[in-house]
Amino acid sequence: MPELDVVVVGAGLAGLSAARKLVAAGKTVRVLEARDRVGGRTFGGFLSNGVPVELGGQWVGPGQDVALELIAELGLETFPTYDTGAATTVVDGAVLRYTDASFGLPQENLAEIYRVWGELEALAASVPIAAPWQAPEAADLDRQTFDAWLSANTADSVALRFFRLVVPTLFCAETPELSLLHFLFYIRAGNGLASLLAVTGGAQELRVVGGTHRISERMAEDLGDRVQLGAVVRTIAATDDGVAVGFEDAEASTGDAVTARRVIVAIPPTLAGRIRYLPPLPAARDALTQQFPAGSVIKFHVGYPTPFWRSNGLSGLVTSLDDAFNLVMDNSPPDAACGVLVGFIDGAHARAAAELPKEQRHKLVVDTLVKYFGSAAAEPFDIVEQDWSAEEFTRGCYGGRLAAGALTQFGKALAEPVGPVHWAGAETAQEWSGYMDGAIRSGRRAADEILAVG
Amino acid sequence: MPELDVVVVGAGLAGLSAARKLVAAGKTVRVLEARDRVGGRTFGGFLSNGVPVELGGQWVGPGQDVALELIAELGLETFPTYDTGAATTVVDGAVLRYTDASFGLPQENLAEIYRVWGELEALAASVPIAAPWQAPEAADLDRQTFDAWLSANTADSVALRFFRLVVPTLFCAETPELSLLHFLFYIRAGNGLASLLAVTGGAQELRVVGGTHRISERMAEDLGDRVQLGAVVRTIAATDDGVAVGFEDAEASTGDAVTARRVIVAIPPTLAGRIRYLPPLPAARDALTQQFPAGSVIKFHVGYPTPFWRSNGLSGLVTSLDDAFNLVMDNSPPDAACGVLVGFIDGAHARAAAELPKEQRHKLVVDTLVKYFGSAAAEPFDIVEQDWSAEEFTRGCYGGRLAAGALTQFGKALAEPVGPVHWAGAETAQEWSGYMDGAIRSGRRAADEILAVG
């Protein structure tokens, strides 16, 4: 007899949500987590003044009902992202302020941006999120990179640069690296591009008091000693009546194993592919894990004595078509006891910035903030950075992307169980794929698969 | 003190060539091989009549000097691939025979094919094989998939289909899945597209008596008990004076470790990414292994009492723009004691064919051969197949490919040592990247890196 009903690999939102649901249904569960913390791609840090900042996924918004309900259920609170005053677009050296839907851009560029946007939304509407490879024109949509589609669909250089920035801000990768079909699926899964990009009314509308990692921490508290930290899963071997899950410690110095009827692998596809499976996985599943790379992003929190931009009538939101540090938002604590700007270097910029000495990287960030907000930005009291690609047990954020051709060929293998092995994680979600909400949904879906078979 | 100078991971042509060179220079070496055989992506099989057939890489040709010299050095012999009589192209239901450079195609299509071919060769000439990411137009060439470039450069439907077949026959993947820059690099590395595609005068000119796996077997004989089979490397951990390489048996039931000053990882990039490294590898190297998927191919050998096509004036070479079983060649033994046709189902076709029951797959193969060669092909005495994507310790052939954007971003990390960890394997080669010759060169290059530092 196996020791447990279910082993869950990974104590991020997906794995913990799966375990929570299984335990509620009376199953015996253990969650094996490689790190010495739970939370996966959510992670709490602090500025030097003690103010908590989110080093990973941090926003929730309308339509993310599952995440919002779980946050409430766990006794956590949300508060609105600061979104008052003028936002900023930087293009061709100009620092443009706007308070409408214009992005501060000239009317002719804006009209073209919204025309392309509309075409994208129309195409996305044709993609069924449960099976994007069954979209009516799936083969043709997947044959193209988003960059190729974009180049063929607009000649407006500002519109081109606008959408060439949208992809890095969502996938932390460049437009040629992403299948058009995968992008359309992602847009559809997140209720449309406006929903993905907006602060108020969109996926950046709300924050969690104390940080989103507290969602995982609260779930882990409820699970108690069912969560085992520092357990790096290396092997999942079929047994007569289930699986044996082999793991080792962070230093690979000691190993152990636990048996269960079933296992839920709730880590990103690439990392799931690095586990050894006995018997080996089907070729299609393995091929999928060979080509689902995670994005490249370095996230920065920059602390100031006050949110000085607010008194200048600025919301803190900056989108730059010119700069490596291209997306910035106000991330001050709810009481505005200090000012915090959060920003990202993503995609190709992140790959270059990762090679710089930390001091140069921080100088780049601060110099760019001075350009956006003036000389008051020159003297932060602290900078906290997080490079997710350097993390052994994440290897990139926000999530995985598929290049041209892969989704139609291998997408079906993403969430399809293989015998006693089930798959969860934000990438496997249908609604809100790639988001915290999707991660939670994916864990519950995997739990449901197991509960359905008893 | 470490037990050894060098541990080599993988006993394919790259790993064994590295070990051979290091041993010749007086180094102490152990080669750890996951399988119970050496040879990697070369592998010997037999038809039911005892005739040996090559289940993996099988041809060598002019310009592959390193492979040819090694074959001679090891006392093995080559013989010419049968290439007498008419070749066959199948297109739009027509079975066309030809004995010239026309591919049997109408002049107007042919002229367009050679025009596109010339453009490709001209572009390839701009790509430096030591650093393709430094090609003058590297960013632009890498931004495009080969499919996008092709679609933009010809409207001739036969030329389109011709080149859309070239990529699967070389990479076992489809044109949208491949960066134009990676394709150009590959063309340049193999002395041009004509060299890659030709039998006589090209990369399919010669075979090895008994099979190419004998190259590895002879090298392994010379290495003696330095080659350890059934050792699945899972961990490479830095020590004060080198590395500790942890491995387990095929069933993951027992583990062991060996220490060395340095290690050469001579397995495909994807598989190299599945080893755990302590400390973790740099982000760029890890990212590369996240997106270097191997091709999809099922190789078939079909045995007949005689090479009957020869007496019909046919060489046995068939290229079909219509069929899943799209590339066939005469693979009879040198004495023609029986007839053997070797053929491939590759790329998207392979992914579909792998889902079929074996009987249906074999029926597809035989039915297609009847179409190509007439009813005499209907009754083979044996069919041997090899699906490389199903192999745990290969996971695809012939080799890895990079999608749009990856080579310029991460290519530099492919062969660059990381401390005491060196990289070899056909994908890391400059000359003859992806070929047996390139694999041998890569192993020697990695050995040279180590010998250069003492």
Short mmCIF file of N, CA and C in Angstrom, two decimals, chain B residues 13-14 17 42 57-71 129 189-191 203 212 215 425-445:
data_model
loop_
_atom_site.label_atom_id
_atom_site.label_comp_id
_atom_site.label_asym_id
_atom_site.label_seq_id
_atom_site.Cartn_x
_atom_site.Cartn_y
_atom_site.Cartn_z
N LEU B 13 29.66 9.67 -29.97
CA LEU B 13 30.88 10.01 -30.69
C LEU B 13 31.62 11.17 -30.04
N ALA B 14 30.88 12.14 -29.52
CA ALA B 14 31.52 13.30 -28.89
C ALA B 14 32.27 12.90 -27.64
N SER B 17 35.20 10.53 -28.30
CA SER B 17 36.31 11.24 -28.96
C SER B 17 37.06 12.11 -27.97
N THR B 42 24.11 7.01 -32.82
CA THR B 42 24.35 5.91 -33.75
C THR B 42 24.03 4.62 -33.02
N GLY B 57 22.35 7.73 -36.97
CA GLY B 57 23.19 8.39 -37.98
C GLY B 57 23.98 7.37 -38.77
N GLN B 58 24.02 7.54 -40.09
CA GLN B 58 24.62 6.45 -40.86
C GLN B 58 25.53 6.87 -42.00
N TRP B 59 25.46 8.12 -42.46
CA TRP B 59 26.24 8.46 -43.65
C TRP B 59 27.40 9.39 -43.31
N VAL B 60 28.45 9.27 -44.04
CA VAL B 60 29.53 10.25 -44.02
C VAL B 60 29.82 10.66 -45.46
N GLY B 61 30.53 11.76 -45.59
CA GLY B 61 30.77 12.23 -46.95
C GLY B 61 31.94 13.18 -47.02
N PRO B 62 32.22 13.69 -48.21
CA PRO B 62 33.37 14.56 -48.42
C PRO B 62 33.30 15.82 -47.56
N GLY B 63 34.43 16.20 -47.05
CA GLY B 63 34.50 17.36 -46.15
C GLY B 63 34.41 16.95 -44.69
N GLN B 64 33.93 15.74 -44.46
CA GLN B 64 33.85 15.25 -43.08
C GLN B 64 35.15 14.53 -42.77
N ASP B 65 36.23 15.29 -42.87
CA ASP B 65 37.57 14.70 -42.82
C ASP B 65 37.87 14.02 -41.50
N VAL B 66 37.37 14.62 -40.44
CA VAL B 66 37.67 14.09 -39.12
C VAL B 66 37.00 12.72 -38.94
N ALA B 67 35.78 12.62 -39.37
CA ALA B 67 35.09 11.33 -39.29
C ALA B 67 35.77 10.30 -40.18
N LEU B 68 36.09 10.70 -41.39
CA LEU B 68 36.69 9.75 -42.33
C LEU B 68 38.06 9.26 -41.83
N GLU B 69 38.83 10.18 -41.27
CA GLU B 69 40.14 9.77 -40.75
C GLU B 69 40.01 8.85 -39.53
N LEU B 70 39.03 9.17 -38.69
CA LEU B 70 38.83 8.33 -37.51
C LEU B 70 38.39 6.92 -37.92
N ILE B 71 37.50 6.86 -38.88
CA ILE B 71 37.04 5.56 -39.37
C ILE B 71 38.23 4.73 -39.86
N ILE B 129 30.72 30.58 -38.67
CA ILE B 129 30.28 29.40 -37.92
C ILE B 129 30.79 29.41 -36.48
N ALA B 189 27.87 25.45 -41.92
CA ALA B 189 28.68 24.49 -41.18
C ALA B 189 28.87 23.19 -41.97
N GLY B 190 27.92 22.90 -42.87
CA GLY B 190 27.99 21.68 -43.66
C GLY B 190 28.42 21.92 -45.09
N ASN B 191 29.11 23.01 -45.33
CA ASN B 191 29.67 23.30 -46.66
C ASN B 191 28.63 23.53 -47.73
N ALA B 203 26.72 14.64 -48.16
CA ALA B 203 26.77 14.08 -46.81
C ALA B 203 26.20 12.67 -46.71
N THR B 212 27.74 2.50 -38.49
CA THR B 212 28.50 3.59 -37.88
C THR B 212 28.68 3.44 -36.37
N ILE B 215 32.12 2.71 -34.97
CA ILE B 215 33.11 3.75 -34.65
C ILE B 215 33.17 3.92 -33.13
N GLY B 425 29.22 17.55 -27.98
CA GLY B 425 28.02 17.02 -28.63
C GLY B 425 27.83 17.68 -29.98
N ALA B 426 27.14 16.98 -30.88
CA ALA B 426 27.01 17.44 -32.26
C ALA B 426 26.47 18.86 -32.35
N GLU B 427 25.56 19.22 -31.45
CA GLU B 427 24.97 20.57 -31.51
C GLU B 427 26.00 21.65 -31.21
N THR B 428 27.05 21.30 -30.48
CA THR B 428 28.04 22.32 -30.09
C THR B 428 29.13 22.49 -31.13
N ALA B 429 29.07 21.70 -32.21
CA ALA B 429 30.12 21.76 -33.23
C ALA B 429 29.99 23.02 -34.07
N GLN B 430 31.11 23.43 -34.61
CA GLN B 430 31.10 24.52 -35.59
C GLN B 430 31.05 23.91 -36.99
N GLU B 431 32.14 23.25 -37.41
CA GLU B 431 32.08 22.54 -38.70
C GLU B 431 31.20 21.31 -38.54
N TRP B 432 30.33 21.08 -39.51
CA TRP B 432 29.44 19.93 -39.51
C TRP B 432 28.62 19.81 -38.22
N SER B 433 28.09 20.96 -37.81
CA SER B 433 27.15 20.95 -36.68
C SER B 433 26.02 19.97 -36.97
N GLY B 434 25.72 19.14 -35.98
CA GLY B 434 24.61 18.20 -36.11
C GLY B 434 24.99 16.87 -36.74
N TYR B 435 26.20 16.75 -37.24
CA TYR B 435 26.64 15.52 -37.91
C TYR B 435 27.62 14.73 -37.04
N MET B 436 27.84 13.48 -37.43
CA MET B 436 28.81 12.66 -36.71
C MET B 436 30.18 13.32 -36.72
N ASP B 437 30.55 13.85 -37.85
CA ASP B 437 31.83 14.55 -37.94
C ASP B 437 31.90 15.70 -36.94
N GLY B 438 30.83 16.46 -36.85
CA GLY B 438 30.79 17.56 -35.89
C GLY B 438 30.86 17.07 -34.46
N ALA B 439 30.21 15.95 -34.18
CA ALA B 439 30.25 15.39 -32.83
C ALA B 439 31.68 15.05 -32.43
N ILE B 440 32.40 14.40 -33.35
CA ILE B 440 33.80 14.04 -33.07
C ILE B 440 34.63 15.31 -32.84
N ARG B 441 34.44 16.27 -33.72
CA ARG B 441 35.18 17.53 -33.57
C ARG B 441 34.87 18.19 -32.22
N SER B 442 33.62 18.14 -31.82
CA SER B 442 33.23 18.81 -30.57
C SER B 442 33.89 18.16 -29.37
N GLY B 443 33.97 16.83 -29.40
CA GLY B 443 34.61 16.13 -28.29
C GLY B 443 36.09 16.48 -28.21
N ARG B 444 36.73 16.54 -29.37
CA ARG B 444 38.16 16.89 -29.38
C ARG B 444 38.37 18.32 -28.93
N ARG B 445 37.46 19.20 -29.33
CA ARG B 445 37.57 20.61 -28.92
C ARG B 445 37.45 20.73 -27.40
#
